[in-house]
Amino acid sequence: MEGGIPDVHLRRFPKFSHSAQRAHFGRFAILNFMPNKKTLLSHPIEHIDIKQHDVRDIVDAMHRMAYSSRDLARAAEIYERMLRDQECGVILCLAGSLISAGLKQIFVDLVRNNMVDAIVSTGANIVDQDFFEALGFRHYIAGDEFKSGMRDGELRDLMIDRIYDTFIDEEELRICDETTRTIADSLPTRPHSSREFIRAMGVYLEQQGKTPAKGGADSIVLAAYEKDVPIFCPAFSDCSAGFGLVAHQHARPDKPKVSIDSVKDFYELTQLKIANPTTGLLMIGGGVPKNFAQDIVVAADVLGTEAPMHKYAIQITVADVRDGALSSSTLKEASSWGKVDTTYEQMVYSEATLALPLIAGYAYHKHAHAERRERRWSRLLEPVTA
Amino acid sequence: MEGGIPDVHLRRFPKFSHSAQRAHFGRFAILNFMPNKKTLLSHPIEHIDIKQHDVRDIVDAMHRMAYSSRDLARAAEIYERMLRDQECGVILCLAGSLISAGLKQIFVDLVRNNMVDAIVSTGANIVDQDFFEALGFRHYIAGDEFKSGMRDGELRDLMIDRIYDTFIDEEELRICDETTRTIADSLPTRPHSSREFIRAMGVYLEQQGKTPAKGGADSIVLAAYEKDVPIFCPAFSDCSAGFGLVAHQHARPDKPKVSIDSVKDFYELTQLKIANPTTGLLMIGGGVPKNFAQDIVVAADVLGTEAPMHKYAIQITVADVRDGALSSSTLKEASSWGKVDTTYEQMVYSEATLALPLIAGYAYHKHAHAERRERRWSRLLEPVTA
Amino acid sequence: MEGGIPDVHLRRFPKFSHSAQRAHFGRFAILNFMPNKKTLLSHPIEHIDIKQHDVRDIVDAMHRMAYSSRDLARAAEIYERMLRDQECGVILCLAGSLISAGLKQIFVDLVRNNMVDAIVSTGANIVDQDFFEALGFRHYIAGDEFKSGMRDGELRDLMIDRIYDTFIDEEELRICDETTRTIADSLPTRPHSSREFIRAMGVYLEQQGKTPAKGGADSIVLAAYEKDVPIFCPAFSDCSAGFGLVAHQHARPDKPKVSIDSVKDFYELTQLKIANPTTGLLMIGGGVPKNFAQDIVVAADVLGTEAPMHKYAIQITVADVRDGALSSSTLKEASSWGKVDTTYEQMVYSEATLALPLIAGYAYHKHAHAERRERRWSRLLEPVTA
Amino acid sequence: MEGGIPDVHLRRFPKFSHSAQRAHFGRFAILNFMPNKKTLLSHPIEHIDIKQHDVRDIVDAMHRMAYSSRDLARAAEIYERMLRDQECGVILCLAGSLISAGLKQIFVDLVRNNMVDAIVSTGANIVDQDFFEALGFRHYIAGDEFKSGMRDGELRDLMIDRIYDTFIDEEELRICDETTRTIADSLPTRPHSSREFIRAMGVYLEQQGKTPAKGGADSIVLAAYEKDVPIFCPAFSDCSAGFGLVAHQHARPDKPKVSIDSVKDFYELTQLKIANPTTGLLMIGGGVPKNFAQDIVVAADVLGTEAPMHKYAIQITVADVRDGALSSSTLKEASSWGKVDTTYEQMVYSEATLALPLIAGYAYHKHAHAERRERRWSRLLEPVTA
């Protein structure tokens, strides 16, 4: 080790020299050790804190360059612009495994600093990853040698789940599943929006003392509950909560049960658009969250209210436009559908862990949210769900 | 025109010479004409018919090459293999805009030839695209000059929606929305799985005579209804039916309503896994359908039944593994989660319109399904939903 | 094995059950056997023969679909069109490891059927791969388990080189290097274009009886020599021949030596453009060959001859447009530089082993070349190089 | 304009409202104005200055995240590590249009701060872009509306060349071509390595007063000349200098001429590897520069000197591994060829304008080069070329 670079960052686990690794036992080649579970789960992912990194100057410099750097700088400015627009409600869309990748604190900070007013997400980000960490668990750094997937069979035997270069303890994840079942069992047996369920998860965290004030980790679910920022997961059974809810329903074969009504999600989000016509989208990844949030413009129209297109839109993605899929479809294309205005839109083709700290950090350090009022949109929805 | 190549295929719309296009009026440059709506919607997408193209030899040749061709050939053989395995139930997963791209007939043929036993899809493929065509509408070829999105504002004024290089008549799509509302209005007011709703769409088509026998187009929804192949859309409100269902609920503010319970979807699909433990996945794209279908192995476990991992798995995708998202996560990675066995798995990195006709056509012309019995899985689920 | 699917195609090497692979010796996990070199190099790549696969119907069907299939069909038609244009000279550009991937026979067939008039390539395709096979060597199928690179150290110990999922015997490649040195030693000591050197490689093959007539493999180098199709490698020392040439020069420190003048390449190719102004480009991959061939339009202008832009242009690539690199730059962009006309241009975003057999096979089976005369462009260049 | 965001950064050129843009003249739609050349070329690209942005903390934070951010942080540390290794010579490889994108100053700073000892590049970066700017010209920001290529015909008429979202004045580029011809005319008529020619370009800049000291822009060519850092362009005629050299040779049909011997490039770079066996590669993009620099390990072996593999290697790229091309081939794969050691290697999948400022800036602000001595490798080569 020299210059302050710990070897552990370069190669996660102690390694023998190349020849030692390939010591031959007859015609068998020993490729590598398999460390035990505790060793494999010893380097937790740490979430980047945009408040610590003033990136204004570097983003401004990128403005006068080309390619993705200029796109990124433009996106950062559009985000700043939508925060300064006092009429504008900001909807954050999350797809991909973002929380496990170290981006959780950014979203918590956006919620706590009035930089986002509603969230539409895949279930995995909210339940399997954010709520999971709120329960006291962590994600772990996987060594480079696991990326190829050649050792996934061994990981399965250890009950370690892998997301690219990150590990999760499957036994802890089962506890998360179980907790969502407990929450389901506590709710009135009627159709709920995912938003209602996720709000109940926030209540649970508060009641159980899983809060920063009591030494716990901060979480999106908790912050959004405290700030009345509604969170929607339009495909809610497609996550850890799905397992809890299936178990809940399975235990009540002929009895009333909690159900998750995805129509109610769509209805509620549309109500927010109607109540606050000027909107901007900050999208990480594509998929269902992107489509769902874009569609509320049309849904408002279907309900007889002519709502304007989303005035601002940013999407960070690595998706490839050429397969015609929604994830990659350009924001210009969305304008043909009457969903997104094109004056202030920007696609940023980058993996999110690189681009988001710069975009969100730029807006934060520009104090774009300084004058911005809380929306507390969840309160608007309570009558709807009563 | 020479050699049988109609010019219309090369450039969709009549064009003036370059200089004519840029005739100057003062300092204005005239870039191009905007054709009228009828002209823009005059070249319908036609669905490829794998029954007409015996691709066995070319796929076999690809087996001995490298890169994507070899991967594709291996995937074709795995699909053949899962069809010949009499124990194996086949689940087809659809994400991306596949029907609008000309792949509908392949899926209809897979259903009608007992080559698939259940479908998990995004709502758009099933409702906005397949059911939409079943109602008598079409998708249209968009000229190359529209791909860039520079003219999407004009398209919006004409009420033409664009998917990359394809057009849809927004006015017709509104009729599709309306039809789903009519169907919703006709259903008992309780939580439904998306499968139940989509089955009702099949009933509707039959009742309205929207069938090949009566001169209509064939459709996945109809074929699946007739063959008792269940179709699940885990994020069902995220499509044309979402608009119909929102309108349905909006009209019944304090009354009982139809709701779509995504937990029920998950529960039903898990029941199928439990009833038929050996399973294979044929996945086009990733997203929610991929995750949902993979998760039923774990859900069965949660319900107390130890189900084996999916024995076979193929995924066709252009997604990039390096963003850690589910769409692109390798099937090896899924094995760390205990979801997919790795003996017979293959990712094919290709846009689906190129790869699927070869993979599905190969299995079809090998008569891999010749001995295969119908599963009629929908019948297994009727008691569940009663 | 069932249904005629040999296991060897699914998994290259005999495998033990999962548990057997992970038999423990103390705390060592045995991941896998390392087969010996002979076993690893036992399944040769076989080159696809477009003459055997009539793909006209399937490509025509793709014409009325969307995304890459429609792009591919359009590219196939443009290639047909340029072959039917009796004025048009066709320049084939090759980048990427195409020969090792099983595409060699396609290029041989294009040369022998007057479907291409000049070739611009990376050195590796022409020397390390095509000439290498002409010397009697082969490329080999690598098992899926090698793709991840986790076992590249072991391959190095066996002197096996890997290209993604393909193996080369490094000892054979050294013979290829040596052969290019022998050829260099036989040439007059002056600056040569790469074209002259590659022509000398064709002479060598003929003299050594490395021809199909004498039981050898057919090759691009031989076919091009026989048909007087010039081959240019603008970065010629960046391949197996580079090693031979370095050795040649090293042995002649203060004596006259053979040198490879890349300016001469550029000059010669420009002469061909001037002599045959109507040209079309069939490009696989991007890189130096693409740029080099496009630049001759400007070079002609520099030499005082106003040559028209390339009239037709097709590029098959997986490169991503968003990094601003030449490989991915669109053919429209090239038109801003005055290099490529945009009336008949098409990018096809696909890995070449999938797309090229369909595009080249389509033109071949349409007999687009039936009326086409040989150009024998090498003869035009002899006076230049005398 | 609000919050200090100048509109010019969001949309380059004055725009009318949407409806104004589409004012109809009969059935003609006016899409947009075409600004004149001076307006189009009014916002120059400005090069990012890593010296101004201390990114150590943010890169350290990325170390504990996932996906590309962790890869980037690891790459930054490997670069730091190779600079601290006093034995290690650093070879910088450049492919793609990097200088035009605003990265020039980074490379100048690396040269002037002894952070790189040799450069292997595409010709375009060195001649068309760096030398071009040294002559007093600039690259310009292109508005978003030009990216699609729909207006490239108009740009051609204005003699404006486009690289994705950047403009070049073709008339100025012709002056650059002409200047290389002047330099060629001044050289002894014998085979030169590209390195010799590029060194002559540095002499030219100095002689013409195109230096920062005399008010000119700093440049890689000048800095490398002053610091005796050799620059190699293995496909040297594939750039602006190619036009100048073709013109030079064309004017001397039967007389002695300057030629560019690519073998000499390879020989010289191999000599450097032999003289300084411990080496590290900092590669941006792939293509010929990557291959060329990797191959010198084998070339040294061919010349009878067993040189170690490159000890360190970093590559920033967006290339897709699945087409088997060299640009995307992993550094692990290169180890099967005996070219790159795998202890300290890292691929970073990112567009370079995002990743390089962080990687290079990290090493710079860690003062990794503080103890590093100049290599002045060009001096080693003078005897070779005498």
Tab-separated table of C-alpha atoms in Angstrom, chain A residues 96-290:
chain	number	residue	atom	x	y	z
A	96	GLY	CA	-32.821	0.079	-11.846
A	97	SER	CA	-31.035	-0.954	-8.661
A	98	LEU	CA	-30.134	2.502	-7.452
A	99	ILE	CA	-30.295	2.269	-3.685
A	100	SER	CA	-28.056	-0.788	-3.516
A	101	ALA	CA	-25.586	1.132	-5.662
A	102	GLY	CA	-25.023	3.898	-3.123
A	103	LEU	CA	-27.499	6.533	-4.278
A	104	LYS	CA	-29.926	6.331	-1.319
A	105	GLN	CA	-28.726	9.411	0.514
A	106	ILE	CA	-29.234	11.550	-2.577
A	107	PHE	CA	-32.917	10.667	-2.703
A	108	VAL	CA	-33.285	11.181	1.040
A	109	ASP	CA	-31.690	14.601	0.681
A	110	LEU	CA	-33.950	15.524	-2.240
A	111	VAL	CA	-36.990	14.652	-0.134
A	112	ARG	CA	-35.796	16.411	3.005
A	113	ASN	CA	-34.787	19.554	1.078
A	114	ASN	CA	-38.077	19.969	-0.807
A	115	MET	CA	-36.413	19.085	-4.082
A	116	VAL	CA	-38.953	16.429	-5.028
A	117	ASP	CA	-42.710	16.246	-4.450
A	118	ALA	CA	-43.651	12.720	-5.480
A	119	ILE	CA	-41.790	9.518	-6.309
A	120	VAL	CA	-42.684	6.783	-8.777
A	121	SER	CA	-40.402	3.778	-8.458
A	122	THR	CA	-39.881	0.110	-9.042
A	123	GLY	CA	-40.697	-1.843	-5.929
A	124	ALA	CA	-37.178	-3.130	-5.508
A	125	ASN	CA	-35.683	0.321	-4.902
A	126	ILE	CA	-38.259	1.203	-2.274
A	127	VAL	CA	-38.819	-2.093	-0.478
A	128	ASP	CA	-35.971	-4.543	-1.108
A	129	GLN	CA	-33.318	-1.870	-0.899
A	130	ASP	CA	-34.384	1.300	0.936
A	131	PHE	CA	-36.807	-0.207	3.469
A	132	PHE	CA	-34.416	-3.139	3.822
A	133	GLU	CA	-31.631	-0.793	4.880
A	134	ALA	CA	-34.046	1.080	7.132
A	135	LEU	CA	-34.584	-2.209	8.960
A	136	GLY	CA	-30.881	-2.163	9.775
A	137	PHE	CA	-29.416	-4.215	6.938
A	138	ARG	CA	-26.775	-3.271	4.392
A	139	HIS	CA	-25.660	-3.915	0.844
A	140	TYR	CA	-22.099	-5.097	0.327
A	141	ILE	CA	-19.324	-4.572	-2.171
A	142	ALA	CA	-18.703	-7.659	-4.295
A	143	GLY	CA	-15.200	-8.304	-5.534
A	144	ASP	CA	-14.492	-7.878	-9.215
A	145	GLU	CA	-14.090	-11.631	-9.577
A	146	PHE	CA	-17.815	-12.176	-8.974
A	147	LYS	CA	-19.070	-9.924	-11.759
A	148	SER	CA	-18.738	-12.592	-14.405
A	149	GLY	CA	-21.286	-14.811	-12.713
A	150	MET	CA	-19.005	-17.847	-12.839
A	151	ARG	CA	-19.378	-18.288	-9.081
A	152	ASP	CA	-23.072	-17.603	-8.654
A	153	GLY	CA	-23.753	-21.220	-7.813
A	154	GLU	CA	-21.477	-20.939	-4.815
A	155	LEU	CA	-23.128	-17.689	-3.757
A	156	ARG	CA	-26.508	-19.398	-3.891
A	157	ASP	CA	-25.251	-22.080	-1.528
A	158	LEU	CA	-24.227	-19.324	0.892
A	159	MET	CA	-27.600	-17.574	0.487
A	160	ILE	CA	-25.937	-14.493	-0.938
A	161	ASP	CA	-27.799	-12.673	-3.719
A	162	ARG	CA	-25.806	-10.739	-6.262
A	163	ILE	CA	-26.651	-7.521	-8.129
A	164	TYR	CA	-23.789	-7.071	-10.592
A	165	ASP	CA	-20.984	-6.014	-8.192
A	166	THR	CA	-23.037	-5.912	-5.006
A	167	PHE	CA	-24.089	-8.581	-2.493
A	168	ILE	CA	-27.233	-8.944	-0.386
A	169	ASP	CA	-27.770	-11.417	2.450
A	170	GLU	CA	-30.783	-13.471	1.336
A	171	GLU	CA	-31.569	-14.346	4.947
A	172	GLU	CA	-31.919	-10.674	5.794
A	173	LEU	CA	-34.036	-10.134	2.709
A	174	ARG	CA	-36.417	-12.800	3.964
A	175	ILE	CA	-36.837	-10.750	7.134
A	176	CYS	CA	-37.761	-7.789	4.960
A	177	ASP	CA	-40.375	-9.939	3.158
A	178	GLU	CA	-41.740	-11.030	6.506
A	179	THR	CA	-41.977	-7.453	7.733
A	180	THR	CA	-44.066	-6.427	4.760
A	181	ARG	CA	-46.386	-9.313	5.599
A	182	THR	CA	-46.715	-8.050	9.139
A	183	ILE	CA	-47.636	-4.631	7.788
A	184	ALA	CA	-50.153	-6.143	5.373
A	185	ASP	CA	-51.746	-8.086	8.210
A	186	SER	CA	-52.218	-4.820	10.109
A	187	LEU	CA	-54.074	-2.975	7.360
A	188	PRO	CA	-57.808	-2.803	6.651
A	189	THR	CA	-58.839	-5.494	4.174
A	190	ARG	CA	-59.646	-3.432	1.114
A	191	PRO	CA	-57.907	-2.345	-2.057
A	192	HIS	CA	-55.002	-0.061	-1.289
A	193	SER	CA	-52.829	1.981	-3.567
A	194	SER	CA	-49.158	1.136	-3.298
A	195	ARG	CA	-48.785	4.651	-1.957
A	196	GLU	CA	-50.983	3.820	1.011
A	197	PHE	CA	-49.019	0.672	1.703
A	198	ILE	CA	-45.677	2.453	1.480
A	199	ARG	CA	-46.952	5.152	3.798
A	200	ALA	CA	-47.784	2.370	6.260
A	201	MET	CA	-44.201	1.205	5.928
A	202	GLY	CA	-43.129	4.706	6.998
A	203	VAL	CA	-45.451	4.527	9.992
A	204	TYR	CA	-43.937	1.156	10.860
A	205	LEU	CA	-40.405	2.548	10.798
A	206	GLU	CA	-41.406	5.418	13.051
A	207	GLN	CA	-43.234	3.149	15.474
A	208	GLN	CA	-40.357	0.697	15.622
A	209	GLY	CA	-37.846	3.456	16.186
A	210	LYS	CA	-36.063	2.744	12.908
A	211	THR	CA	-35.175	6.430	12.574
A	212	PRO	CA	-31.988	8.482	12.566
A	213	ALA	CA	-33.098	10.073	15.823
A	214	LYS	CA	-32.975	6.654	17.438
A	215	GLY	CA	-29.722	5.615	15.817
A	216	GLY	CA	-31.185	3.992	12.748
A	217	ALA	CA	-30.353	4.726	9.143
A	218	ASP	CA	-32.271	7.390	7.329
A	219	SER	CA	-34.434	6.146	4.491
A	220	ILE	CA	-36.493	7.355	1.576
A	221	VAL	CA	-39.577	5.659	2.996
A	222	LEU	CA	-39.202	7.427	6.333
A	223	ALA	CA	-38.291	10.828	4.910
A	224	ALA	CA	-41.158	10.683	2.431
A	225	TYR	CA	-43.555	9.717	5.213
A	226	GLU	CA	-42.387	12.593	7.387
A	227	LYS	CA	-42.492	15.073	4.507
A	228	ASP	CA	-45.795	13.795	3.077
A	229	VAL	CA	-44.135	12.980	-0.218
A	230	PRO	CA	-46.186	10.210	-1.820
A	231	ILE	CA	-44.344	7.189	-3.224
A	232	PHE	CA	-45.955	5.048	-5.912
A	233	CYS	CA	-44.805	1.615	-7.094
A	234	PRO	CA	-47.119	0.782	-9.993
A	235	ALA	CA	-45.931	-2.847	-10.134
A	236	PHE	CA	-45.899	-3.250	-6.396
A	237	SER	CA	-46.083	-7.020	-6.120
A	238	ASP	CA	-42.879	-7.213	-8.169
A	239	CYS	CA	-40.654	-6.805	-5.101
A	240	SER	CA	-40.038	-7.986	-1.551
A	241	ALA	CA	-43.483	-6.703	-0.562
A	242	GLY	CA	-44.963	-9.013	-3.174
A	243	PHE	CA	-43.755	-11.993	-1.174
A	244	GLY	CA	-45.231	-10.574	2.025
A	245	LEU	CA	-48.521	-9.793	0.337
A	246	VAL	CA	-48.776	-13.190	-1.342
A	247	ALA	CA	-48.243	-14.802	2.050
A	248	HIS	CA	-50.894	-12.493	3.515
A	249	GLN	CA	-53.452	-13.443	0.867
A	250	HIS	CA	-52.515	-17.139	0.976
A	251	ALA	CA	-53.357	-17.204	4.693
A	252	ARG	CA	-56.849	-15.818	3.991
A	253	PRO	CA	-58.206	-18.054	1.248
A	254	ASP	CA	-61.866	-17.246	1.629
A	255	LYS	CA	-61.634	-14.191	3.810
A	256	PRO	CA	-61.321	-10.490	3.112
A	257	LYS	CA	-57.785	-9.502	2.300
A	258	VAL	CA	-55.584	-6.554	1.563
A	259	SER	CA	-55.199	-6.052	-2.162
A	260	ILE	CA	-53.029	-3.590	-4.062
A	261	ASP	CA	-54.999	-1.731	-6.690
A	262	SER	CA	-52.728	-0.405	-9.384
A	263	VAL	CA	-55.592	1.606	-10.846
A	264	LYS	CA	-55.807	3.520	-7.603
A	265	ASP	CA	-52.124	4.418	-7.977
A	266	PHE	CA	-52.769	5.790	-11.407
A	267	TYR	CA	-55.848	7.645	-10.237
A	268	GLU	CA	-54.053	9.253	-7.320
A	269	LEU	CA	-51.050	10.381	-9.325
A	270	THR	CA	-53.388	11.834	-11.925
A	271	GLN	CA	-55.175	13.779	-9.204
A	272	LEU	CA	-51.867	15.336	-8.245
A	273	LYS	CA	-51.278	16.425	-11.825
A	274	ILE	CA	-54.727	17.967	-11.932
A	275	ALA	CA	-54.174	19.778	-8.648
A	276	ASN	CA	-50.728	21.022	-9.697
A	277	PRO	CA	-50.679	21.352	-13.482
A	278	THR	CA	-47.084	22.510	-13.921
A	279	THR	CA	-44.805	19.519	-13.495
A	280	GLY	CA	-41.272	18.359	-14.133
A	281	LEU	CA	-39.843	14.855	-14.282
A	282	LEU	CA	-36.468	13.775	-12.942
A	283	MET	CA	-36.106	10.231	-14.229
A	284	ILE	CA	-33.382	7.740	-13.467
A	285	GLY	CA	-33.794	4.766	-15.774
A	286	GLY	CA	-36.963	4.066	-17.711
A	287	GLY	CA	-39.387	1.178	-17.417
A	288	VAL	CA	-42.773	1.337	-15.733
A	289	PRO	CA	-42.030	4.408	-13.569
A	290	LYS	CA	-41.185	6.533	-16.593
